[in-house]
Amino acid sequence: MSEQPVLLRVRGLDVVYKGRRRRDDFPALRDVSFAVRRAETYGLVGESGSGKSTIGRAILGLVPVARGTIAFEQKDITGLRGRGRRRLAADIQVVFQDPYTSLNPSMEVEDILAEPLTIAGWTRSDARRRIAALLDDVRLPADSGRRLPREFSGGQRQRIAIARAMALQPKLIVCDEPVSALDLTTQELVLQLFVDIQEATGVSYLFITHDLAVVRHISHQVGVLYRGDLVEHGRADAVTSAPQHPYTQRLFMSAPVPDPARQAERRAQRRALADAPPRAV
Ligand SMILES: Nc1ncnc2c1ncn2[C@@H]1O[C@H](COP(=O)(O)OP(=O)(O)O)[C@@H](O)[C@H]1O
Ligand SMILES: [Mg+2]
């Protein structure tokens, strides 16, 4: 199978959160490099605080980049502001974790979905047709448009957020823990929706999660972030089945596996690894 072309390339990315004083500056990312290919999912995994969301924010232009470059379709978008950044919003969209706070509670679903279309200059009738198609794409009832977000379940709200992200047919969606707030059954359904949408449209995902089962399920490539360093990356099957870095090995061994014998074996391996320093490679 031939490789898909690169859509987004991050090279040598440093992000520093500024403190009040210089010595309070916090280096959240150090020398992070990876690429997201067209029609593929790059799964970014790591424990809480490792810098996953910071990578998403840097791509969306929400935090300043201290060093390195971000290129989208071969064009440098690092630090892009104003009109250029707004234009890019049609191509790069985002879905956040919390479907309760990311949707305006006082707007009907139809208006939530119409917003990006109206800003992009769509006519009312074109927008209405597009909204009907979007509701169908995310498998929400056709009459959802006249209802408020609170009338929907968590999984349905996340479908609304996905529909809004898809409205202008973006090429990349930054998905920051988009199923982490959902129960397991709903997670599976929403993950399958992400997969189906990708197959139908060729959209790429930067899929951020702390959940290894999720990353395994959805990713073509996987990157493992540990305290601001991308310590390992590669094809999803390779990284998830034969991790090389001690941190990744520990991380993947702590993922729940249903078989009790296998779990006991993993616990023993984890104890053995706990004695090794995490960054010894
Ligand atoms: N605005 C900020 N100012 C200072 N530090 C921050 C800010 N946002 C995040 N951080 C710190 O940067 C690190 C990475 O955060 P984040 O990217 O949100 O991690 P993750 O998404 O992997 O949980 C954390 O230690 C966090 O405390
Ligand atoms: Mg985060």
Coordinates of C-alpha atoms and ligand atoms in Angstrom, one line a residue:
M1 CA 0.0 0.0 0.0
S2 CA 1.4 3.4 -1.0
E3 CA 1.9 6.0 1.7
Q4 CA -0.5 8.9 2.0
P5 CA 1.0 12.4 1.5
V6 CA 1.8 14.5 4.6
L7 CA -0.9 17.0 5.5
L8 CA 0.6 18.5 8.7
R9 CA 4.2 18.5 9.7
V10 CA 5.5 19.6 13.1
R11 CA 9.2 20.1 13.3
G12 CA 11.3 20.7 16.4
L13 CA 8.4 22.3 18.3
D14 CA 9.1 24.0 21.7
V15 CA 6.3 25.6 23.7
V16 CA 7.0 27.5 26.9
Y17 CA 4.3 28.8 29.2
K18 CA 5.5 32.1 30.6
G19 CA 5.6 32.6 34.3
R20 CA 5.7 35.9 36.2
R21 CA 9.4 35.6 36.4
R22 CA 11.8 34.0 34.0
R23 CA 12.5 31.1 36.3
D24 CA 8.8 30.3 36.5
D25 CA 8.7 29.7 32.7
F26 CA 7.4 26.2 32.1
P27 CA 8.8 24.3 29.1
A28 CA 5.7 22.3 28.1
L29 CA 7.1 20.8 24.9
R30 CA 10.6 20.1 23.8
D31 CA 11.7 19.4 20.2
V32 CA 8.5 17.6 19.2
S33 CA 8.4 16.4 15.6
F34 CA 5.8 14.3 13.8
A35 CA 3.6 14.3 10.7
V36 CA -0.1 13.7 10.1
R37 CA -0.9 12.1 6.7
R38 CA -3.9 12.7 4.6
A39 CA -6.9 10.5 5.5
E40 CA -5.1 9.1 8.5
T41 CA -5.2 9.3 12.2
Y42 CA -2.3 10.3 14.3
G43 CA -2.9 9.1 17.9
L44 CA -1.1 11.2 20.5
V45 CA -1.0 9.4 23.8
G46 CA 0.5 10.3 27.2
E47 CA -0.5 10.8 30.8
S48 CA -2.2 13.9 32.1
G49 CA 0.1 16.9 32.0
S50 CA 2.4 15.4 29.4
G51 CA 1.7 18.2 26.9
K52 CA -0.9 16.6 24.6
S53 CA -3.4 19.5 24.6
T54 CA -0.5 22.0 24.2
I55 CA 0.4 20.4 20.9
G56 CA -3.2 20.8 19.8
R57 CA -3.2 24.4 20.9
A58 CA 0.0 25.1 19.1
I59 CA -1.5 23.8 15.8
L60 CA -4.7 25.8 16.3
G61 CA -2.6 29.0 17.0
L62 CA -3.8 29.3 20.6
V63 CA -0.3 29.2 22.3
P64 CA 2.9 30.9 21.1
V65 CA 5.5 28.6 19.6
A66 CA 9.0 29.3 21.1
R67 CA 10.9 27.2 18.5
G68 CA 10.2 25.0 15.5
T69 CA 7.7 25.0 12.7
I70 CA 4.2 23.8 11.9
A71 CA 3.5 23.3 8.2
F72 CA 0.1 22.6 6.8
E73 CA -0.1 21.5 3.2
Q74 CA 3.6 22.4 2.9
K75 CA 2.9 26.0 4.0
D76 CA 4.3 27.4 7.2
I77 CA 1.5 28.3 9.6
T78 CA 3.6 28.8 12.7
G79 CA 2.3 31.9 14.5
L80 CA -0.2 32.7 11.8
R81 CA -2.6 35.3 13.0
G82 CA -5.6 37.5 11.9
R83 CA -7.1 36.8 8.5
G84 CA -4.7 34.0 7.6
R85 CA -5.6 32.1 10.7
R86 CA -9.3 32.7 10.2
R87 CA -9.1 31.4 6.7
L88 CA -7.3 28.3 8.0
A89 CA -10.2 27.6 10.3
A90 CA -12.1 26.1 7.3
D91 CA -9.3 23.5 7.0
I92 CA -8.4 22.8 10.6
Q93 CA -11.1 22.2 13.1
V94 CA -11.3 21.0 16.7
V95 CA -13.5 18.7 18.8
F96 CA -12.9 19.0 22.6
Q97 CA -13.5 16.6 25.4
D98 CA -16.4 18.2 27.1
P99 CA -19.6 18.2 25.1
Y100 CA -21.3 20.1 27.9
T101 CA -19.2 23.2 27.8
S102 CA -18.1 23.3 24.1
L103 CA -21.7 23.9 22.8
N104 CA -23.5 27.2 23.5
P105 CA -26.4 26.1 25.8
S106 CA -28.7 28.8 24.6
M107 CA -28.4 28.1 20.9
E108 CA -30.5 25.6 19.0
V109 CA -28.6 22.9 17.2
E110 CA -29.4 24.3 13.8
D111 CA -27.9 27.7 14.8
I112 CA -24.8 26.0 16.3
L113 CA -24.3 24.2 13.0
A114 CA -25.2 27.2 10.9
E115 CA -22.6 29.5 12.6
P116 CA -19.5 28.3 10.7
L117 CA -21.4 28.2 7.4
T118 CA -22.8 31.8 7.9
I119 CA -19.4 33.1 8.7
A120 CA -18.1 31.5 5.5
G121 CA -20.8 33.3 3.5
W122 CA -23.2 30.4 2.8
T123 CA -26.8 31.4 1.8
R124 CA -29.6 30.3 4.2
S125 CA -30.9 27.7 1.9
D126 CA -27.5 26.2 1.2
A127 CA -26.8 26.2 4.9
R128 CA -30.1 24.5 5.7
R129 CA -29.3 21.7 3.2
R130 CA -25.8 21.3 4.5
I131 CA -27.1 21.1 8.1
A132 CA -29.6 18.3 7.2
A133 CA -26.8 16.4 5.6
L134 CA -24.5 16.9 8.6
L135 CA -27.2 15.6 11.0
D136 CA -27.6 12.6 8.8
D137 CA -23.8 12.0 8.7
V138 CA -23.5 12.0 12.5
R139 CA -26.7 9.9 12.7
L140 CA -28.8 12.4 14.7
P141 CA -32.6 12.6 14.1
A142 CA -33.6 15.0 11.3
D143 CA -35.6 17.0 13.8
S144 CA -32.6 17.7 16.1
G145 CA -32.1 21.2 14.6
R146 CA -34.8 22.9 16.7
R147 CA -33.6 21.5 20.0
L148 CA -31.2 22.8 22.6
P149 CA -28.0 21.0 23.6
R150 CA -29.3 20.1 27.0
E151 CA -32.0 17.9 25.4
F152 CA -29.3 15.5 24.2
S153 CA -27.2 12.9 25.9
G154 CA -23.4 13.3 26.2
G155 CA -22.8 11.0 23.2
Q156 CA -25.3 12.9 21.1
R157 CA -23.8 16.3 22.1
Q158 CA -20.4 15.0 20.9
R159 CA -22.1 14.1 17.6
I160 CA -23.3 17.7 17.4
A161 CA -19.7 18.9 18.1
I162 CA -18.5 16.6 15.3
A163 CA -21.1 17.8 12.9
R164 CA -20.1 21.4 13.6
A165 CA -16.4 20.5 13.1
M166 CA -17.3 18.8 9.8
A167 CA -19.5 21.7 8.5
L168 CA -16.9 23.2 6.2
Q169 CA -15.3 19.9 5.2
P170 CA -12.0 20.4 7.0
K171 CA -8.9 18.5 6.1
L172 CA -7.7 18.1 9.7
I173 CA -9.6 17.8 13.0
V174 CA -7.7 18.1 16.2
C175 CA -9.7 15.8 18.5
D176 CA -8.7 16.5 22.2
E177 CA -10.0 13.6 24.3
P178 CA -13.3 13.6 22.4
V179 CA -14.6 10.4 23.9
S180 CA -13.0 10.6 27.4
A181 CA -16.2 12.0 29.1
L182 CA -18.4 9.2 27.6
D183 CA -19.3 5.8 29.0
L184 CA -17.7 2.8 27.3
T185 CA -20.6 1.8 25.1
T186 CA -21.1 5.4 23.8
Q187 CA -17.3 5.7 23.4
E188 CA -17.3 2.8 20.9
L189 CA -20.2 4.2 18.9
V190 CA -18.6 7.7 18.7
L191 CA -15.2 6.2 17.8
Q192 CA -16.9 4.2 15.0
L193 CA -18.5 7.5 13.8
F194 CA -15.0 9.1 13.6
V195 CA -13.8 6.1 11.6
D196 CA -16.8 6.1 9.3
I197 CA -16.5 9.9 8.6
Q198 CA -12.8 9.5 7.8
E199 CA -13.5 6.7 5.4
A200 CA -16.3 8.8 3.7
T201 CA -14.4 12.1 3.5
G202 CA -10.7 11.5 3.8
V203 CA -10.4 13.8 6.8
S204 CA -7.3 13.5 9.0
Y205 CA -7.3 13.4 12.7
L206 CA -4.8 14.4 15.4
F207 CA -6.4 12.2 18.0
I208 CA -5.4 13.1 21.5
T209 CA -6.1 10.7 24.3
H210 CA -4.7 9.3 27.5
D211 CA -6.6 6.0 26.8
L212 CA -4.5 3.3 25.1
A213 CA -7.5 1.2 24.1
V214 CA -8.8 4.2 22.2
V215 CA -5.5 5.0 20.6
R216 CA -5.1 1.4 19.4
H217 CA -8.6 1.3 18.0
I218 CA -8.4 4.5 15.9
S219 CA -4.8 5.3 14.9
H220 CA -2.6 4.7 11.9
Q221 CA 0.4 6.3 13.6
V222 CA 1.0 6.7 17.3
G223 CA 3.2 9.2 19.2
V224 CA 3.9 8.8 22.9
L225 CA 4.4 12.0 24.9
Y226 CA 6.2 12.0 28.2
R227 CA 6.7 15.2 30.1
G228 CA 6.9 17.3 26.9
D229 CA 9.1 14.9 24.9
L230 CA 7.8 12.7 22.1
V231 CA 9.6 9.6 23.3
E232 CA 8.4 7.1 20.7
H233 CA 6.4 7.1 17.5
G234 CA 5.6 4.9 14.6
R235 CA 2.9 2.7 13.0
A236 CA 0.2 2.1 15.5
D237 CA 0.5 -1.7 15.5
A238 CA 4.2 -1.6 16.1
V239 CA 4.1 1.0 18.9
T240 CA 1.1 -0.6 20.7
S241 CA 2.2 -4.3 20.4
A242 CA 6.0 -3.9 20.8
P243 CA 6.8 -0.6 22.5
Q244 CA 10.5 0.2 22.6
H245 CA 10.7 3.0 25.2
P246 CA 10.5 2.0 28.9
Y247 CA 7.9 4.7 29.5
T248 CA 5.7 3.4 26.6
Q249 CA 6.2 -0.2 27.9
R250 CA 4.9 0.8 31.3
L251 CA 2.1 2.9 29.9
F252 CA 0.8 0.1 27.7
M253 CA 1.2 -2.5 30.4
S254 CA -1.0 -0.5 32.7
A255 CA -3.8 -0.6 30.1
P256 CA -6.6 -3.0 31.3
V257 CA -6.6 -6.4 29.6
P258 CA -9.6 -8.7 30.3
D259 CA -7.6 -11.9 30.8
P260 CA -6.6 -12.4 34.5
A261 CA -3.6 -14.6 33.7
R262 CA -2.3 -12.0 31.2
Q263 CA -2.9 -9.3 33.8
A264 CA -0.8 -11.1 36.5
E265 CA 2.0 -11.5 34.0
R266 CA 1.8 -7.7 33.1
R267 CA 1.9 -6.8 36.8
A268 CA 5.0 -8.8 37.3
Q269 CA 6.6 -7.2 34.2
R270 CA 5.6 -3.8 35.4
R271 CA 7.3 -4.4 38.8
A272 CA 10.5 -5.4 37.1
L273 CA 10.4 -2.3 34.9
A274 CA 9.6 0.0 37.8
D275 CA 13.2 -0.4 38.9
A276 CA 14.5 0.9 35.5
P277 CA 14.8 4.7 35.1
P278 CA 12.1 5.9 32.7
R279 CA 14.4 7.8 30.3
A280 CA 17.2 5.3 30.1
V281 CA 17.0 4.6 26.4
Ligands
LIG1 N1 -1.6 28.2 30.5 C1 -0.7 27.5 31.1 N2 0.2 28.1 31.9 C2 1.2 27.4 32.5 N3 1.3 26.0 32.4 C3 0.4 25.4 31.7 C4 -0.6 26.0 31.0 N4 -1.4 25.1 30.3 C5 -0.8 23.9 30.6 N5 0.2 24.1 31.4 C6 1.1 23.0 31.9 O1 1.7 22.4 30.8 C7 1.8 21.0 30.9 C8 1.1 20.3 29.8 O2 -0.3 20.6 29.8 P1 -1.3 20.0 28.8 O3 -0.8 20.2 27.4 O4 -2.7 20.5 29.1 O5 -1.2 18.4 29.1 P2 -2.2 17.2 28.7 O6 -3.1 17.7 27.7 O7 -1.2 16.1 28.3 O8 -2.8 16.8 30.0 C9 1.1 20.7 32.3 O9 2.1 20.5 33.2 C10 0.3 21.9 32.6 O10 0.2 22.1 34.0
MG2 MG -5.2 17.7 27.8

